Coordinates of C-alpha atoms in Angstrom, one line a residue:
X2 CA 0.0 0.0 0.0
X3 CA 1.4 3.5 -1.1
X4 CA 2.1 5.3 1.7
X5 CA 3.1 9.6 2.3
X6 CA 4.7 9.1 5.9
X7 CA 8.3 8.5 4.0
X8 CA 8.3 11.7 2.1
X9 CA 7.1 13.8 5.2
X10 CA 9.7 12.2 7.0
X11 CA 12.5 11.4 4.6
X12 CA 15.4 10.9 7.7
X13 CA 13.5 8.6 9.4
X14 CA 12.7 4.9 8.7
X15 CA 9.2 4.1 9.3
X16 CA 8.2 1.2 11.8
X17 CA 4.9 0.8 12.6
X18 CA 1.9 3.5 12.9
X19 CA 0.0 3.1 15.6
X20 CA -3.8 3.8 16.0
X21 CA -4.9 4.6 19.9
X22 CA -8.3 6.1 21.4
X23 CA -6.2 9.1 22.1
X24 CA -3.8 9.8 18.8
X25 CA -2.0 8.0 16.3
X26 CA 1.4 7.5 17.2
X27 CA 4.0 6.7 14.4
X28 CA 7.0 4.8 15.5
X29 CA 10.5 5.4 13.8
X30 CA 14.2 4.9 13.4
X31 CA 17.3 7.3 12.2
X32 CA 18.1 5.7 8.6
X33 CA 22.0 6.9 8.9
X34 CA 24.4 4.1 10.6
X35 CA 26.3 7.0 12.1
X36 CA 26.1 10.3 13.7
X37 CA 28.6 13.5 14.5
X38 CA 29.7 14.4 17.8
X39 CA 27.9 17.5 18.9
X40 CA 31.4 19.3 20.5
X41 CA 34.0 18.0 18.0
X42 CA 32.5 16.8 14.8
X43 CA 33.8 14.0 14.0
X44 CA 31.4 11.3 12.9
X45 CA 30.6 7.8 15.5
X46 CA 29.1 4.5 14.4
X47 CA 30.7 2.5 18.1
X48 CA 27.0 2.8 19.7
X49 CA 26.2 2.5 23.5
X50 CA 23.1 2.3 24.1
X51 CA 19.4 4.0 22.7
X52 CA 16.3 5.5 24.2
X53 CA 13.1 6.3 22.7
X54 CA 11.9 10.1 22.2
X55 CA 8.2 11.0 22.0
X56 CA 7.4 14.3 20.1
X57 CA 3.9 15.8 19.5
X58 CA 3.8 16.4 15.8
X59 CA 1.1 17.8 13.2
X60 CA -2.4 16.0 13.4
X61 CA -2.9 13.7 10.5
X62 CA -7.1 13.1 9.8
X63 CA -8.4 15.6 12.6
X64 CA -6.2 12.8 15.2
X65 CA -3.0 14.1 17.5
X66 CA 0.0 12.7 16.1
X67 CA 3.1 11.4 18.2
X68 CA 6.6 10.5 16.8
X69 CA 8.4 7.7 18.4
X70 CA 11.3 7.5 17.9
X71 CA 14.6 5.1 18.7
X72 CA 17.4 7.6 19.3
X73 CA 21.2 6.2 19.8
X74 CA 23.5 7.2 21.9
X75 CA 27.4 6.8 20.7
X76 CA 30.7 7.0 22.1
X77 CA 32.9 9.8 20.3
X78 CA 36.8 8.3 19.8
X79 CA 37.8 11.6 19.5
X80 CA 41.0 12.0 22.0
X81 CA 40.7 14.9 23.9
X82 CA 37.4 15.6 23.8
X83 CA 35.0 16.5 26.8
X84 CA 31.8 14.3 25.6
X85 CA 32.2 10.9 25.9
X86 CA 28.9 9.6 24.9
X87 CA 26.6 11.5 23.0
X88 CA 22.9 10.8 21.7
X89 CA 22.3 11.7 17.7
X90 CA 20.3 14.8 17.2
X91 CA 17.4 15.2 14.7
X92 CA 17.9 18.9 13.3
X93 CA 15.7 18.5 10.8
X94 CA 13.1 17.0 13.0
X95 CA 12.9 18.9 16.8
X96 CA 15.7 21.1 18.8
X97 CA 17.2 19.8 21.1
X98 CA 15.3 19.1 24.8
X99 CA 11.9 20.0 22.4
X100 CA 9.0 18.1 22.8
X101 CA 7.5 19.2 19.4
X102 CA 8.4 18.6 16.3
X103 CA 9.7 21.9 14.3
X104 CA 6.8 22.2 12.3
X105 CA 4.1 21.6 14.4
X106 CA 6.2 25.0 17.1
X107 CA 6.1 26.9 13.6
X108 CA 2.2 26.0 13.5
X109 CA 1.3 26.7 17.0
X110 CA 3.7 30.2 17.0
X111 CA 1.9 31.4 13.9
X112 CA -1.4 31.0 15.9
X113 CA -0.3 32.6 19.2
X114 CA 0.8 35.4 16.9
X115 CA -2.6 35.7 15.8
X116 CA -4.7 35.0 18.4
X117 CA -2.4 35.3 21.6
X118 CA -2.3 33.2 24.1
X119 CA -5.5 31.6 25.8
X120 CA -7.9 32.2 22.4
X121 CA -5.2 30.6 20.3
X122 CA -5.0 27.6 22.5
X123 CA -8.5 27.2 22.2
X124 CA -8.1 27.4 18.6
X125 CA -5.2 24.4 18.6
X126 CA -7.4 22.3 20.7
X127 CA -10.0 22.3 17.7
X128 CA -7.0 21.3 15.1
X129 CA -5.8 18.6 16.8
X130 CA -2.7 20.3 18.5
X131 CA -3.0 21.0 21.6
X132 CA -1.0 23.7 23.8
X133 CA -1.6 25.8 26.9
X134 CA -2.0 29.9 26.6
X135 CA 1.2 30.1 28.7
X136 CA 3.7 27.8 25.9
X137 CA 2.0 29.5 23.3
X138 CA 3.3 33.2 24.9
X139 CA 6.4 31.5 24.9
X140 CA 6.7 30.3 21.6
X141 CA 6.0 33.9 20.6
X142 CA 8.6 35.1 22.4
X143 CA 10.8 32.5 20.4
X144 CA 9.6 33.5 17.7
X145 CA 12.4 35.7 15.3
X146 CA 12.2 39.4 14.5
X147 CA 12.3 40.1 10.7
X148 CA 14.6 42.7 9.2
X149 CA 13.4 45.6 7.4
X150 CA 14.8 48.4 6.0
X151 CA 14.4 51.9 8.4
X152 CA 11.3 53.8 7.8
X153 CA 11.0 57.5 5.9
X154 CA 7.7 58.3 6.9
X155 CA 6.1 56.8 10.0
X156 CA 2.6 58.0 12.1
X157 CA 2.5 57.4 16.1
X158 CA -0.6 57.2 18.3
X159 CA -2.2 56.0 21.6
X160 CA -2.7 52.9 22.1
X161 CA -4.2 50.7 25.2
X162 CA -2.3 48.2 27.0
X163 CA -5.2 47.8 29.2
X164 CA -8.0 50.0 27.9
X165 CA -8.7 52.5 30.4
X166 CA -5.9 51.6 32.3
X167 CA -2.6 51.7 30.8
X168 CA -1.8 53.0 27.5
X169 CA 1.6 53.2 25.2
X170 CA 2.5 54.5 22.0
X171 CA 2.3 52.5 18.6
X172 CA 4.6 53.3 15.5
X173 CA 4.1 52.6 12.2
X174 CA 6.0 52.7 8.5
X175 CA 3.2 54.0 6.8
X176 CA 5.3 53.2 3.0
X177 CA 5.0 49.6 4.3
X178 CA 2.1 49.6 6.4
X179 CA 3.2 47.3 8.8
X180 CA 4.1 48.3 12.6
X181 CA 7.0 49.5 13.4
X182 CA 7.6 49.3 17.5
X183 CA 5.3 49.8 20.8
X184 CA 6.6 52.1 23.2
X185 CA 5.2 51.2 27.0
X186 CA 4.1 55.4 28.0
X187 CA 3.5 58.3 26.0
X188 CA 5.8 60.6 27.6
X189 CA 8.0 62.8 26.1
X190 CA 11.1 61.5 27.0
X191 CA 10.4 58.1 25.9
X192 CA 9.2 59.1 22.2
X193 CA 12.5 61.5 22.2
X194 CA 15.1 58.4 22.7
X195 CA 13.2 56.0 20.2
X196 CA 13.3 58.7 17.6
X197 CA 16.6 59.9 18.8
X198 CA 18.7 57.4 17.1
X199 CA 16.7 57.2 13.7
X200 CA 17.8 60.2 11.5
X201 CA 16.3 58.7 8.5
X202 CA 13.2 59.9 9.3
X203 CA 11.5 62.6 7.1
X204 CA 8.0 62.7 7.7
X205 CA 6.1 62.2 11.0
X206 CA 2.3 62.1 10.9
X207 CA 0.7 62.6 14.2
X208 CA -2.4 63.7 16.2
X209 CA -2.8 67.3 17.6
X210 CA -1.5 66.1 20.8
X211 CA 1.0 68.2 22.5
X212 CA 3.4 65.0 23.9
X213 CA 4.6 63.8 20.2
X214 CA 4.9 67.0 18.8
X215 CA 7.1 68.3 21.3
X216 CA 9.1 65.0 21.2
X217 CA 9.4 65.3 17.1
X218 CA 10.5 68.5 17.3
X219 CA 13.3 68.1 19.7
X220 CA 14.4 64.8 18.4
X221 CA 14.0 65.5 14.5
X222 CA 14.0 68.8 13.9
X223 CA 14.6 68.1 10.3
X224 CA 11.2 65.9 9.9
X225 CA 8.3 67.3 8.6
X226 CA 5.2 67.3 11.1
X227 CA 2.1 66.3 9.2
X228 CA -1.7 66.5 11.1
X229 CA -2.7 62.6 10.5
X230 CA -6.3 63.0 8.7
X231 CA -8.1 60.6 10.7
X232 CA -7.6 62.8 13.8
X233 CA -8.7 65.7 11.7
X234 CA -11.7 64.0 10.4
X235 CA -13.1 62.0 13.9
X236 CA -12.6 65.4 15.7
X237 CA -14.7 66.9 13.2
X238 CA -17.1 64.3 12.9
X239 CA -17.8 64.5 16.8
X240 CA -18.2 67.8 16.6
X241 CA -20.6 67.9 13.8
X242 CA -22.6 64.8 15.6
X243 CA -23.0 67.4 18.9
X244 CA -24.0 69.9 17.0
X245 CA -27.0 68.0 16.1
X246 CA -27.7 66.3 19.3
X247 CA -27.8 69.7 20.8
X248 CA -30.5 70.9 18.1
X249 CA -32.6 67.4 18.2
X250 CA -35.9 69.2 19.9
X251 CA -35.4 71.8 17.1
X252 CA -34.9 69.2 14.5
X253 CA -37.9 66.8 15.7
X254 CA -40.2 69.8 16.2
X255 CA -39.6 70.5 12.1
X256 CA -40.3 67.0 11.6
X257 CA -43.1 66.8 12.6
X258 CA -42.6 63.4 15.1
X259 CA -43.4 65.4 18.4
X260 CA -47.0 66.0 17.1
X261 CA -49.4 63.4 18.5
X262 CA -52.8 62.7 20.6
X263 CA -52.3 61.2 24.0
X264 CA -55.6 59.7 24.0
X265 CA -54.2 57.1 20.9
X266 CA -51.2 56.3 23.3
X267 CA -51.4 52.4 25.4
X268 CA -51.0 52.4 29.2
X269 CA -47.4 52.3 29.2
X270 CA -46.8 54.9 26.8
X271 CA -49.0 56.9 28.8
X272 CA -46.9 56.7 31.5
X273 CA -44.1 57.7 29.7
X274 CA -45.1 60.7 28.5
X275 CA -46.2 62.0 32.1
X276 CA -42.4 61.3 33.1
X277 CA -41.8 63.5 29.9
X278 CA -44.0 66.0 31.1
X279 CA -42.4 66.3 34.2
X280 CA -39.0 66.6 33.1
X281 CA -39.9 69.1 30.4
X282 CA -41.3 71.1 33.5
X283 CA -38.2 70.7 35.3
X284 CA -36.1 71.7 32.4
X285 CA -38.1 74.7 32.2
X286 CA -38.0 75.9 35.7
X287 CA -34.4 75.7 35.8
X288 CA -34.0 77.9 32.3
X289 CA -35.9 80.2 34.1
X290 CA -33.9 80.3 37.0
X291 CA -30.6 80.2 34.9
X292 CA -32.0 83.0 32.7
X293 CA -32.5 85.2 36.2
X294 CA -28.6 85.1 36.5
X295 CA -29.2 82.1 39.5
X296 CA -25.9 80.1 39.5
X297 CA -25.6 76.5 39.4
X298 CA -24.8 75.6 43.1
X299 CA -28.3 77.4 44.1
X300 CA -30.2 75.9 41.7
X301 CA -29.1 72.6 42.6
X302 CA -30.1 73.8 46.6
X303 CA -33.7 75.4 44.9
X304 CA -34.5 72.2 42.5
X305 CA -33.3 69.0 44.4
X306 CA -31.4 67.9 41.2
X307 CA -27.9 67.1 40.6
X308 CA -25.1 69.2 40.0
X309 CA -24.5 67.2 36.6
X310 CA -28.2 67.3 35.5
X311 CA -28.4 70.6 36.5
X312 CA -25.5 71.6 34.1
X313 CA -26.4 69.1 31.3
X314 CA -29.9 70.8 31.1
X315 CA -28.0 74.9 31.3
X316 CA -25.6 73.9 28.5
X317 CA -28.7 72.4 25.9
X318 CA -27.0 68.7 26.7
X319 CA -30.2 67.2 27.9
X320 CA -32.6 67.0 24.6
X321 CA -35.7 65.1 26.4
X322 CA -38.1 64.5 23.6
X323 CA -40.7 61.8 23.9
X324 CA -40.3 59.5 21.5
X325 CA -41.8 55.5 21.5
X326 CA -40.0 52.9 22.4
X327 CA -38.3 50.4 20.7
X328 CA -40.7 47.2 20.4
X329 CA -40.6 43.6 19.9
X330 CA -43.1 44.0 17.3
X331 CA -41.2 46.2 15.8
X332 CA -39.8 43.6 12.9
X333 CA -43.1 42.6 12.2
X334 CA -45.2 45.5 11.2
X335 CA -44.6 45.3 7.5
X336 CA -46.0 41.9 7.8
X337 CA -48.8 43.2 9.7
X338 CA -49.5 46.2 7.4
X339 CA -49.4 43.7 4.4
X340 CA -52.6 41.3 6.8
X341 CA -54.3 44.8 7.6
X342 CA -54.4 45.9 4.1
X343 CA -55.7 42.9 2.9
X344 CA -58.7 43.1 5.1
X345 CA -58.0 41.4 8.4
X346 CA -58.6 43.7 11.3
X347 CA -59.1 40.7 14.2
X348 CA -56.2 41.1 17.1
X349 CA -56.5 37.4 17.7
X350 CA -56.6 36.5 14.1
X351 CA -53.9 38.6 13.7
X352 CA -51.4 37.2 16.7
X353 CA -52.1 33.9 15.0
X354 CA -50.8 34.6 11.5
X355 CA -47.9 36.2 13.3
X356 CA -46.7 33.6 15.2
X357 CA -46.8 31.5 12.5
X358 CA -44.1 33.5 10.9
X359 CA -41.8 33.6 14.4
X360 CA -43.7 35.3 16.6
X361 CA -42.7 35.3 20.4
X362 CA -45.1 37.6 22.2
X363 CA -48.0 37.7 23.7
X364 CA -51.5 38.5 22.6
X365 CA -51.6 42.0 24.0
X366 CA -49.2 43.2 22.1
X367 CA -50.7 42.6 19.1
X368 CA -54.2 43.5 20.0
X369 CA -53.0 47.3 21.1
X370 CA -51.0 47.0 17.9
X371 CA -54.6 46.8 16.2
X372 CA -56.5 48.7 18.5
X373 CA -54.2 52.0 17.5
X374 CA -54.4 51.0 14.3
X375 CA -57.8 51.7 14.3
X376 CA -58.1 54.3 16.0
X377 CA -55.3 56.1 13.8
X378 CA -57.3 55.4 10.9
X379 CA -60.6 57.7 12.1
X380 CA -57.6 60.7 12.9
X381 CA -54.7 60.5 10.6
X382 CA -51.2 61.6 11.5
X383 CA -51.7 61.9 15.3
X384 CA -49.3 58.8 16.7
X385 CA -46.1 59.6 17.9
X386 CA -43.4 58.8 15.0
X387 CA -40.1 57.3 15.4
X388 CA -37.8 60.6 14.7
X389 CA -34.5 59.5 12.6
X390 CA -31.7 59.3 15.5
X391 CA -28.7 61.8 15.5
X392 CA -26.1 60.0 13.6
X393 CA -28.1 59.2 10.8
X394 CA -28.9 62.9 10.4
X395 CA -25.2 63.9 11.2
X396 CA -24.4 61.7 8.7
X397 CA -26.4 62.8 5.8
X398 CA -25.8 66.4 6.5
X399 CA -21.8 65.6 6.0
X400 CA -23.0 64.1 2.5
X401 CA -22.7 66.3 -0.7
X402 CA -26.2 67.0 -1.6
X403 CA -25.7 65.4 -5.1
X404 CA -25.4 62.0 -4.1
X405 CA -28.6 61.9 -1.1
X406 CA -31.7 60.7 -2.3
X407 CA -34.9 62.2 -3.0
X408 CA -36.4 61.5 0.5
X409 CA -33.2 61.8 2.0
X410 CA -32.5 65.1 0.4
X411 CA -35.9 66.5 1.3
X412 CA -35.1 65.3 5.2
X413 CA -32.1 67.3 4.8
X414 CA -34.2 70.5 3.3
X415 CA -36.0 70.5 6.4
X416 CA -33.7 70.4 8.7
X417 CA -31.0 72.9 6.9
X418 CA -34.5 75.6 7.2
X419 CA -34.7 74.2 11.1
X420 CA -31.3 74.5 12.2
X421 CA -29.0 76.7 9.9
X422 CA -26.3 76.2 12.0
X423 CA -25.8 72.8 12.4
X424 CA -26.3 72.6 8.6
X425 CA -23.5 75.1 8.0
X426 CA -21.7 72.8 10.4
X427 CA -22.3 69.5 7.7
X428 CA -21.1 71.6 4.8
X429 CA -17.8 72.5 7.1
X430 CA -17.8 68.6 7.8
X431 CA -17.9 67.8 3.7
X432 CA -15.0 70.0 3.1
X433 CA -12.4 68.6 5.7
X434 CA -10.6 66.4 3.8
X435 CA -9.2 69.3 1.3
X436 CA -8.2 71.3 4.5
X437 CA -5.3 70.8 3.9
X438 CA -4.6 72.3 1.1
X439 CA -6.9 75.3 1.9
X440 CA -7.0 78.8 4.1
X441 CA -7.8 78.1 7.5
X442 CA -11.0 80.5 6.8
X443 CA -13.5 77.6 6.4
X444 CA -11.8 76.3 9.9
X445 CA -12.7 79.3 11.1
X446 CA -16.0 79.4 10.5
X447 CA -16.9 76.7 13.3
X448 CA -15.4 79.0 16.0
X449 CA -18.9 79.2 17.3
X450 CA -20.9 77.4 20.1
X451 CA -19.6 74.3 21.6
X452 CA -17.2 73.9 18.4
X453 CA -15.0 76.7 18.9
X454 CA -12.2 74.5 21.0
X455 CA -12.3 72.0 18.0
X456 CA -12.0 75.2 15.4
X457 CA -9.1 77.1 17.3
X458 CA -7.0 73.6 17.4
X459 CA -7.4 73.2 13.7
X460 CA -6.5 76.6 13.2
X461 CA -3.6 76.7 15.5
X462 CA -2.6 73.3 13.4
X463 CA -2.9 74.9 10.0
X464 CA -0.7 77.8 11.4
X465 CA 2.0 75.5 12.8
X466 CA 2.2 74.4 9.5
X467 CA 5.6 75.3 7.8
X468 CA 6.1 77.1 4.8
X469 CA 8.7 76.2 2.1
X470 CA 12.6 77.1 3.4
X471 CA 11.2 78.1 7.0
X472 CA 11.1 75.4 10.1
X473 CA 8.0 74.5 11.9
X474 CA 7.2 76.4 15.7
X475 CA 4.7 72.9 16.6
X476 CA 4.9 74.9 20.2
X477 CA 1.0 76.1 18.9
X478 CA 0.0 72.9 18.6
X479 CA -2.8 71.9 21.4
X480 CA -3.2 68.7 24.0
X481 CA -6.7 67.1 22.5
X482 CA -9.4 68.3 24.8
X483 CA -10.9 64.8 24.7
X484 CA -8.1 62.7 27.4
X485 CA -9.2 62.0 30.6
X486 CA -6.9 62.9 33.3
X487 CA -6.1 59.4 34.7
X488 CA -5.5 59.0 30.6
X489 CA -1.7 61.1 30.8
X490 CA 1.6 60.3 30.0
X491 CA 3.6 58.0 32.7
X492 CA 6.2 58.8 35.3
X493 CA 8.4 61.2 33.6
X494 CA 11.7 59.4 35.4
X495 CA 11.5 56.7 32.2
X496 CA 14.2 57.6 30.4
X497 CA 14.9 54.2 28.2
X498 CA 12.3 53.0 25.6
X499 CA 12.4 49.9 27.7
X500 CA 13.7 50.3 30.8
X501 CA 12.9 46.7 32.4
X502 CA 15.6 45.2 29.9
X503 CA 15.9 43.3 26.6
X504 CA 13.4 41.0 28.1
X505 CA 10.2 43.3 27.3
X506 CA 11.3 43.7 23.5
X507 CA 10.3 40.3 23.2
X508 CA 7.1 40.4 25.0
X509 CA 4.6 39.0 23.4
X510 CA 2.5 41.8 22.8
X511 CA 5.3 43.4 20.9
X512 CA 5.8 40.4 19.2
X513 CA 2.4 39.5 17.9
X514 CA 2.4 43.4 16.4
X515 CA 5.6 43.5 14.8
X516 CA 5.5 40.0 13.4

């Protein structure tokens, strides 16, 4: 019978192949009569004695495979040499003191570089080769850094260790794409002594953050400082998406969706709009109050509220609009519109046709579901419509108007004539992307309203700019107004890139990003 096991393993000499509940295990023997003495060289064929080595190879048919096999141990004739007896190695097999074939480490290391260490173990288990999280982290650390040339142009960032916790800087070659190091803080000193040494550098893309720029500029004075365009374009993003948040009750009031009867609402709707109706009395006793020059801390004494509600509801941050919940029923009306249209008006009959498609709930729900149905129908227009939620409308505001749709464009219509400014906002949003290569005017135009710190760090950006023959002053250049305090750089005594030794350059973190 034609067999493969002699061409996967062309050193060895086949025996037997064993089939156990647990595994196959293939048993073999070293075809050469001799082997070379590990500290001298010179070949041995006097044997002493043999053992037998078990090695965890590469499944074969979904099974865990073992290799058996007979290694010999010679004496060396050599005179003058230290080793006296020596067992035959397998380099092409398995390293020395391993317990894995070669290619079955390379296997596992490639999925601990994916996956890390206790997901990719999970992983192994389901091929057929198992490992714990813990060998896998140390195969990675085994694992060989490639070579590649120094970069040109490279873009640094945050990035999270432990998000929330603990976060580092990442470096990339962004001519290769492919990451180039992880520092372990963000401080100055530790970006200066990475970049210190690489004068190669030309370009250095980077966020508005005041840490990297002052390291850049100190370390590579000769590298030009470029504003990364994903910064440029989230910042801008988030402020055009609370631009609109803040103008929702506008927005919903042009709509239309705020417009209903209260007698066509169910019980529990009913009792959600009375909690509407008391905050919206709430929010309007303290604009009043705030509008008589009352400050904060006494309205909080006069109201009973919060400080932070307090303040969320003077600065236009709470937008309490009633709006209907979200439903389990929800999926179904176009399936129910279809049965109504076609002439059955019967709650019961109704809940029966839907469960037959999947239906989980109860009854009731589909009765009220019919009863305001029916009731809608004798006064048209008066339920409470689902308003379209903030990011959809950011997001089609920040659209060129050519490429909306006809119901999309007319959504837009409405609210451009309801809130001109966050409008004027969307068409800032549109032309972001050619900032770059325009006057800061259109930058300027945002320095309004809760956009102005956004506006005067894009400004201050554009400024820092340098023209052709003169250097960059990146000292304009502003911290991002969006990091937390417990978010800062590290202890500012780090002075190395590592400083816990060469042992953390091969962490596996580092490792599995570099790779």
């Amino acid at each position: 019978m034609f067999s493969l096991l002699p061409f996967l393993l062309p050193r060895l000499s086949i025996r037997q192949v064993l089939l156990t509940p647990d595994g196959i295990t293939i048993q073999a023997d070293v075809k050469s009569a001799s082997a070379p003495c590990p500290d001298c060289g010179r070949r041995s064929r006097r044997r002493h004695s043999h053992y037998h080595r078990t090695l965890a190879d590469l499944p074969l048919q979904d099974r865990v495979a073992r290799l058996q096999v007979l290694v010999r141990r010679f004496r060396c004739d050599t005179p003058g040499c230290r080793r006296r007896i020596f067992a035959e190695r397998l380099p092409d097999i398995a390293v020395v003191r391993a317990r894995r074939t070669t290619r079955l480490a390379n296997s596992q290391r490639q999925i601990g570089l994916s996956l890390g260490g206790e997901p990719g173990a999970r992983l192994a288990v389901r091929l057929a080769m198992p490992i714990s999280g813990d060998t896998l982290l140390r195969l990675i650390r085994t694992a060989p850094l490639a070579s590649h040339p120094p970069p040109r142009v490279i873009g640094i960032d945050d990035w999270a260790w432990r998000r929330g916790h603990r976060y580092g800087s990442i470096i990339c070659d962004l001519e290769r794409r492919r990451i180039v190091d992880l520092l372990p803080d963000r401080t100055v000193e530790t970006v200066r002594s990475w970049l210190a040494g690489r004068t190669g550098i030309t370009v250095i893309a980077r966020d508005r953050a005041g840490t990297y720029a002052q390291a850049a500029t100190t370390a590579c004075p000769h590298a030009m400082q470029v504003a990364d365009r994903w910064h440029l374009m989230e910042n801008a993003s988030a402020a055009l998406l609370d631009a609109v948040q803040r103008s929702m009750r506008q927005i919903r009031d042009a709509l239309g969706t705020t417009s209903f009867d209260p007698a066509l609402l169910t019980s529990a709707e009913r009792r959600q709009h009375e909690g509407f109706l008391r905050r919206a009395a709430a929010d309007r006793a303290i604009h009043h109050l705030a509008g008589s020059g009352v400050p904060i801390k006494e309205i909080v004494r006069r109201t009973g509220y919060s400080r932070k509600v307090v303040r969320a509801v003077v600065r236009g941050g709470r937008t309490d609009v009633f709006r209907v919940r979200a439903s389990m029923l929800d999926a179904f009306v176009p399936r129910l519109n279809a049965e109504w249209d076609g002439g059955c008006r019967n709650g019961a009959e109704l809940w029966r046709r839907l469960r037959a498609t999947g239906f989980t709930g109860a009854l009731r729900v589909v009765s009220e579901w019919a009863t305001r149905r029916r009731r809608a129908e004798s006064a048209p227009g008066m339920l409470p419509r689902k308003p379209p939620p903030a990011r959809t409308l950011a997001r089609l505001l920040s659209h060129q108007r050519d490429r909306l749709s006809m119901a999309d464009a007319r959504l837009v219509a409405v609210v451009e004539d309801a809130v001109p400014r966050a409008a004027g906002r969307g068409v800032i949003g549109q032309a972001l992307p050619g900032h770059a290569s325009h006057e800061d005017g259109g930058a300027r135009e945002l320095a309004h309203g809760r956009q102005r710190k956004f506006a005067c760090g894009v400004c201050r950006g554009h400024r820092c700019r340098p023209r052709r023959g003169h250097s960059c002053d990146h000292r304009t250049m502003v911290e991002r107004s969006n990091r937390r305090a417990d978010q800062q750089g590290e202890a500012a005594e780090t002075t190395d890139v590592w400083p816990r030794g060469p042992r953390s350059s091969a962490s596996p973190a580092h490792r599995r990003m570099t790779a």
